[in-house]
């Protein structure tokens, strides 16, 4: 990891980038911003870790935890809530065998995200699977989609 971080930092210095661009590049490489990266950059740049975490937690695009290979995003904003998104969310949790604290499956295949309004209230409830938007989503269809991603062997589990 240190070699990669050194390269990222070198590019960052050469391009005269800022903390945001450094964190973006880090996330592009690792899929999230590892704690080790923050510690390394903090050390090398002489900046407090809180400067990095401040930026990373301010912008919703940044993730401080690894993500699964596939991402299921269930909108639970008001319009979606009214249309039963909580029930949908619970069905997905059950299908992915996620307990209340976990948002990623043990095998790292799926991450489940709960968000507030994705801006498509007219087709509520909305679920997004790997950037594909499913409007007027019903549990059965979303579960079918997830099982299709899992593949025929896992689909029966
Ligand atoms: S509340 Fe779900 S799209 Fe707006």
PDB file of C-alpha atoms and ligand atoms in Angstrom:
ATOM      1  CA  UNK A   1       0.000   0.000   0.000  1.00  0.00           C
ATOM      2  CA  UNK A   2       2.828   2.396   0.841  1.00  0.00           C
ATOM      3  CA  UNK A   3       4.178   2.260  -2.706  1.00  0.00           C
ATOM      4  CA  UNK A   4       0.779   3.199  -4.114  1.00  0.00           C
ATOM      5  CA  UNK A   5       0.346   5.985  -1.579  1.00  0.00           C
ATOM      6  CA  UNK A   6       3.794   7.319  -2.417  1.00  0.00           C
ATOM      7  CA  UNK A   7       2.843   7.433  -6.104  1.00  0.00           C
ATOM      8  CA  UNK A   8      -0.442   9.166  -5.317  1.00  0.00           C
ATOM      9  CA  UNK A   9       1.362  11.728  -3.212  1.00  0.00           C
ATOM     10  CA  UNK A  10       4.013  12.294  -5.885  1.00  0.00           C
ATOM     11  CA  UNK A  11       1.292  12.908  -8.513  1.00  0.00           C
ATOM     12  CA  UNK A  12      -0.509  15.148  -6.082  1.00  0.00           C
ATOM     13  CA  UNK A  13       2.592  17.268  -5.498  1.00  0.00           C
ATOM     14  CA  UNK A  14       3.384  17.485  -9.213  1.00  0.00           C
ATOM     15  CA  UNK A  15      -0.118  18.520 -10.177  1.00  0.00           C
ATOM     16  CA  UNK A  16      -0.425  20.971  -7.298  1.00  0.00           C
ATOM     17  CA  UNK A  17      -3.699  19.341  -6.301  1.00  0.00           C
ATOM     18  CA  UNK A  18      -5.632  19.876  -3.117  1.00  0.00           C
ATOM     19  CA  UNK A  19      -6.898  17.558  -0.388  1.00  0.00           C
ATOM     20  CA  UNK A  20     -10.095  16.851  -2.322  1.00  0.00           C
ATOM     21  CA  UNK A  21      -8.264  15.680  -5.443  1.00  0.00           C
ATOM     22  CA  UNK A  22      -5.852  13.603  -3.372  1.00  0.00           C
ATOM     23  CA  UNK A  23      -8.737  11.890  -1.621  1.00  0.00           C
ATOM     24  CA  UNK A  24     -10.552  11.350  -4.943  1.00  0.00           C
ATOM     25  CA  UNK A  25      -7.513   9.682  -6.450  1.00  0.00           C
ATOM     26  CA  UNK A  26      -7.069   7.567  -3.337  1.00  0.00           C
ATOM     27  CA  UNK A  27     -10.680   6.448  -3.500  1.00  0.00           C
ATOM     28  CA  UNK A  28     -10.354   5.696  -7.222  1.00  0.00           C
ATOM     29  CA  UNK A  29      -7.489   3.335  -6.430  1.00  0.00           C
ATOM     30  CA  UNK A  30      -8.788   1.629  -3.272  1.00  0.00           C
ATOM     31  CA  UNK A  31     -12.537   2.039  -3.648  1.00  0.00           C
ATOM     32  CA  UNK A  32     -12.593   3.945  -0.359  1.00  0.00           C
ATOM     33  CA  UNK A  33     -10.208   6.006   1.760  1.00  0.00           C
ATOM     34  CA  UNK A  34      -8.256   3.678   4.029  1.00  0.00           C
ATOM     35  CA  UNK A  35      -7.197   4.894   7.476  1.00  0.00           C
ATOM     36  CA  UNK A  36      -3.607   4.054   6.537  1.00  0.00           C
ATOM     37  CA  UNK A  37      -3.798   6.494   3.610  1.00  0.00           C
ATOM     38  CA  UNK A  38      -4.940   9.328   5.853  1.00  0.00           C
ATOM     39  CA  UNK A  39      -2.130   8.567   8.318  1.00  0.00           C
ATOM     40  CA  UNK A  40       0.434   8.434   5.521  1.00  0.00           C
ATOM     41  CA  UNK A  41      -0.676  11.702   3.882  1.00  0.00           C
ATOM     42  CA  UNK A  42      -0.963  13.365   7.245  1.00  0.00           C
ATOM     43  CA  UNK A  43       2.621  12.384   8.071  1.00  0.00           C
ATOM     44  CA  UNK A  44       4.062  13.286   4.691  1.00  0.00           C
ATOM     45  CA  UNK A  45       2.258  16.598   4.280  1.00  0.00           C
ATOM     46  CA  UNK A  46       2.459  17.667   7.918  1.00  0.00           C
ATOM     47  CA  UNK A  47      -1.295  18.112   8.122  1.00  0.00           C
ATOM     48  CA  UNK A  48      -3.514  16.870  10.924  1.00  0.00           C
ATOM     49  CA  UNK A  49      -5.600  13.779  10.066  1.00  0.00           C
ATOM     50  CA  UNK A  50      -8.683  15.822  10.938  1.00  0.00           C
ATOM     51  CA  UNK A  51      -8.084  17.941   7.812  1.00  0.00           C
ATOM     52  CA  UNK A  52      -8.559  14.831   5.670  1.00  0.00           C
ATOM     53  CA  UNK A  53     -11.434  13.434   7.680  1.00  0.00           C
ATOM     54  CA  UNK A  54     -13.105  16.853   7.674  1.00  0.00           C
ATOM     55  CA  UNK A  55     -13.160  16.843   3.870  1.00  0.00           C
ATOM     56  CA  UNK A  56     -13.975  13.128   3.579  1.00  0.00           C
ATOM     57  CA  UNK A  57     -16.994  13.388   5.861  1.00  0.00           C
ATOM     58  CA  UNK A  58     -18.250  16.677   4.390  1.00  0.00           C
ATOM     59  CA  UNK A  59     -18.607  15.380   0.834  1.00  0.00           C
ATOM     60  CA  UNK A  60     -20.967  12.457   0.381  1.00  0.00           C
ATOM     61  CA  UNK A  61     -18.897  11.099  -2.520  1.00  0.00           C
ATOM     62  CA  UNK A  62     -16.198   9.924  -0.101  1.00  0.00           C
ATOM     63  CA  UNK A  63     -16.311   6.578   1.644  1.00  0.00           C
ATOM     64  CA  UNK A  64     -14.272   5.641   4.688  1.00  0.00           C
ATOM     65  CA  UNK A  65     -15.237   1.979   4.545  1.00  0.00           C
ATOM     66  CA  UNK A  66     -14.714  -0.558   1.779  1.00  0.00           C
ATOM     67  CA  UNK A  67     -17.636  -1.280  -0.501  1.00  0.00           C
ATOM     68  CA  UNK A  68     -18.909  -4.528  -1.871  1.00  0.00           C
ATOM     69  CA  UNK A  69     -18.485  -5.441  -5.510  1.00  0.00           C
ATOM     70  CA  UNK A  70     -22.158  -4.621  -6.075  1.00  0.00           C
ATOM     71  CA  UNK A  71     -24.023  -1.742  -4.492  1.00  0.00           C
ATOM     72  CA  UNK A  72     -27.738  -1.771  -3.735  1.00  0.00           C
ATOM     73  CA  UNK A  73     -29.052   1.666  -2.854  1.00  0.00           C
ATOM     74  CA  UNK A  74     -32.516   1.907  -1.361  1.00  0.00           C
ATOM     75  CA  UNK A  75     -34.013   5.368  -1.227  1.00  0.00           C
ATOM     76  CA  UNK A  76     -35.821   6.013   2.033  1.00  0.00           C
ATOM     77  CA  UNK A  77     -36.711   9.653   1.493  1.00  0.00           C
ATOM     78  CA  UNK A  78     -40.254  10.792   2.247  1.00  0.00           C
ATOM     79  CA  UNK A  79     -41.855   9.838  -1.099  1.00  0.00           C
ATOM     80  CA  UNK A  80     -40.182   6.439  -1.085  1.00  0.00           C
ATOM     81  CA  UNK A  81     -40.966   5.892   2.580  1.00  0.00           C
ATOM     82  CA  UNK A  82     -44.647   6.520   1.895  1.00  0.00           C
ATOM     83  CA  UNK A  83     -44.478   3.958  -0.912  1.00  0.00           C
ATOM     84  CA  UNK A  84     -43.011   1.250   1.337  1.00  0.00           C
ATOM     85  CA  UNK A  85     -39.251   1.613   1.059  1.00  0.00           C
ATOM     86  CA  UNK A  86     -38.649   0.365   4.621  1.00  0.00           C
ATOM     87  CA  UNK A  87     -40.326  -2.927   3.791  1.00  0.00           C
ATOM     88  CA  UNK A  88     -38.215  -3.131   0.646  1.00  0.00           C
ATOM     89  CA  UNK A  89     -35.072  -2.349   2.623  1.00  0.00           C
ATOM     90  CA  UNK A  90     -35.842  -5.074   5.133  1.00  0.00           C
ATOM     91  CA  UNK A  91     -36.388  -7.610   2.350  1.00  0.00           C
ATOM     92  CA  UNK A  92     -33.007  -6.759   0.851  1.00  0.00           C
ATOM     93  CA  UNK A  93     -31.326  -6.997   4.277  1.00  0.00           C
ATOM     94  CA  UNK A  94     -32.876 -10.403   4.745  1.00  0.00           C
ATOM     95  CA  UNK A  95     -31.813 -11.566   1.281  1.00  0.00           C
ATOM     96  CA  UNK A  96     -28.247 -10.371   1.869  1.00  0.00           C
ATOM     97  CA  UNK A  97     -28.214 -11.704   5.449  1.00  0.00           C
ATOM     98  CA  UNK A  98     -27.233  -8.336   6.856  1.00  0.00           C
ATOM     99  CA  UNK A  99     -27.880  -7.481  10.466  1.00  0.00           C
ATOM    100  CA  UNK A 100     -28.615  -3.937  11.624  1.00  0.00           C
ATOM    101  CA  UNK A 101     -25.010  -2.730  11.850  1.00  0.00           C
ATOM    102  CA  UNK A 102     -23.578  -4.433   8.769  1.00  0.00           C
ATOM    103  CA  UNK A 103     -23.858  -2.758   5.402  1.00  0.00           C
ATOM    104  CA  UNK A 104     -21.621  -5.151   3.487  1.00  0.00           C
ATOM    105  CA  UNK A 105     -22.011  -8.892   3.044  1.00  0.00           C
ATOM    106  CA  UNK A 106     -19.307 -11.088   4.557  1.00  0.00           C
ATOM    107  CA  UNK A 107     -18.092 -12.188   1.138  1.00  0.00           C
ATOM    108  CA  UNK A 108     -17.695  -8.570   0.028  1.00  0.00           C
ATOM    109  CA  UNK A 109     -20.131  -9.071  -2.841  1.00  0.00           C
ATOM    110  CA  UNK A 110     -22.802  -6.552  -1.818  1.00  0.00           C
ATOM    111  CA  UNK A 111     -23.038  -3.251  -0.028  1.00  0.00           C
ATOM    112  CA  UNK A 112     -26.475  -2.005   0.975  1.00  0.00           C
ATOM    113  CA  UNK A 113     -26.939   1.741   1.219  1.00  0.00           C
ATOM    114  CA  UNK A 114     -29.908   3.630   2.588  1.00  0.00           C
ATOM    115  CA  UNK A 115     -30.175   7.165   1.198  1.00  0.00           C
ATOM    116  CA  UNK A 116     -32.530  10.108   1.427  1.00  0.00           C
ATOM    117  CA  UNK A 117     -34.068  11.040  -1.919  1.00  0.00           C
ATOM    118  CA  UNK A 118     -32.244  10.337  -5.122  1.00  0.00           C
ATOM    119  CA  UNK A 119     -34.325  12.945  -6.925  1.00  0.00           C
ATOM    120  CA  UNK A 120     -36.753  10.590  -8.637  1.00  0.00           C
ATOM    121  CA  UNK A 121     -39.754  10.878  -6.301  1.00  0.00           C
ATOM    122  CA  UNK A 122     -42.186  10.485  -9.216  1.00  0.00           C
ATOM    123  CA  UNK A 123     -41.218   6.826  -9.541  1.00  0.00           C
ATOM    124  CA  UNK A 124     -41.017   6.061  -5.801  1.00  0.00           C
ATOM    125  CA  UNK A 125     -40.017   3.773  -4.258  1.00  0.00           C
ATOM    126  CA  UNK A 126     -36.623   3.828  -5.940  1.00  0.00           C
ATOM    127  CA  UNK A 127     -33.825   1.294  -5.653  1.00  0.00           C
ATOM    128  CA  UNK A 128     -30.553   1.513  -7.537  1.00  0.00           C
ATOM    129  CA  UNK A 129     -28.504  -1.595  -8.195  1.00  0.00           C
ATOM    130  CA  UNK A 130     -25.053  -0.924  -9.610  1.00  0.00           C
ATOM    131  CA  UNK A 131     -26.213   2.414 -11.058  1.00  0.00           C
ATOM    132  CA  UNK A 132     -29.311   0.880 -12.682  1.00  0.00           C
ATOM    133  CA  UNK A 133     -32.392   2.691 -11.428  1.00  0.00           C
ATOM    134  CA  UNK A 134     -35.457   0.636 -10.527  1.00  0.00           C
ATOM    135  CA  UNK A 135     -38.531   2.838 -10.168  1.00  0.00           C
ATOM    136  CA  UNK A 136     -41.747   1.736  -8.493  1.00  0.00           C
ATOM    137  CA  UNK A 137     -39.603  -0.979  -7.020  1.00  0.00           C
ATOM    138  CA  UNK A 138     -41.232  -3.980  -5.425  1.00  0.00           C
ATOM    139  CA  UNK A 139     -39.372  -6.390  -3.147  1.00  0.00           C
ATOM    140  CA  UNK A 140     -39.866  -9.440  -5.374  1.00  0.00           C
ATOM    141  CA  UNK A 141     -38.317  -7.768  -8.416  1.00  0.00           C
ATOM    142  CA  UNK A 142     -35.385  -6.336  -6.479  1.00  0.00           C
ATOM    143  CA  UNK A 143     -34.692  -9.703  -4.853  1.00  0.00           C
ATOM    144  CA  UNK A 144     -34.797 -11.335  -8.302  1.00  0.00           C
ATOM    145  CA  UNK A 145     -32.251  -8.792  -9.559  1.00  0.00           C
ATOM    146  CA  UNK A 146     -29.979  -9.483  -6.590  1.00  0.00           C
ATOM    147  CA  UNK A 147     -30.269 -13.237  -7.096  1.00  0.00           C
ATOM    148  CA  UNK A 148     -29.418 -12.822 -10.767  1.00  0.00           C
ATOM    149  CA  UNK A 149     -26.218 -11.035  -9.747  1.00  0.00           C
ATOM    150  CA  UNK A 150     -25.442 -13.746  -7.205  1.00  0.00           C
ATOM    151  CA  UNK A 151     -25.651 -16.286  -9.981  1.00  0.00           C
ATOM    152  CA  UNK A 152     -27.543 -19.567 -10.286  1.00  0.00           C
ATOM    153  CA  UNK A 153     -25.665 -21.382  -7.506  1.00  0.00           C
ATOM    154  CA  UNK A 154     -26.238 -18.724  -4.845  1.00  0.00           C
ATOM    155  CA  UNK A 155     -29.692 -17.731  -6.015  1.00  0.00           C
ATOM    156  CA  UNK A 156     -31.307 -20.641  -4.181  1.00  0.00           C
ATOM    157  CA  UNK A 157     -29.774 -19.720  -0.803  1.00  0.00           C
TER     158      UNK A 157
HETATM  159  S1  LIG B   1     -37.743  10.194  -1.804  1.00  0.00           S
HETATM  160 FE1  LIG B   1     -36.954   8.574  -2.976  1.00  0.00          FE
HETATM  161  S2  LIG B   1     -36.552   9.510  -4.856  1.00  0.00           S
HETATM  162 FE2  LIG B   1     -37.211  11.144  -3.656  1.00  0.00          FE
END
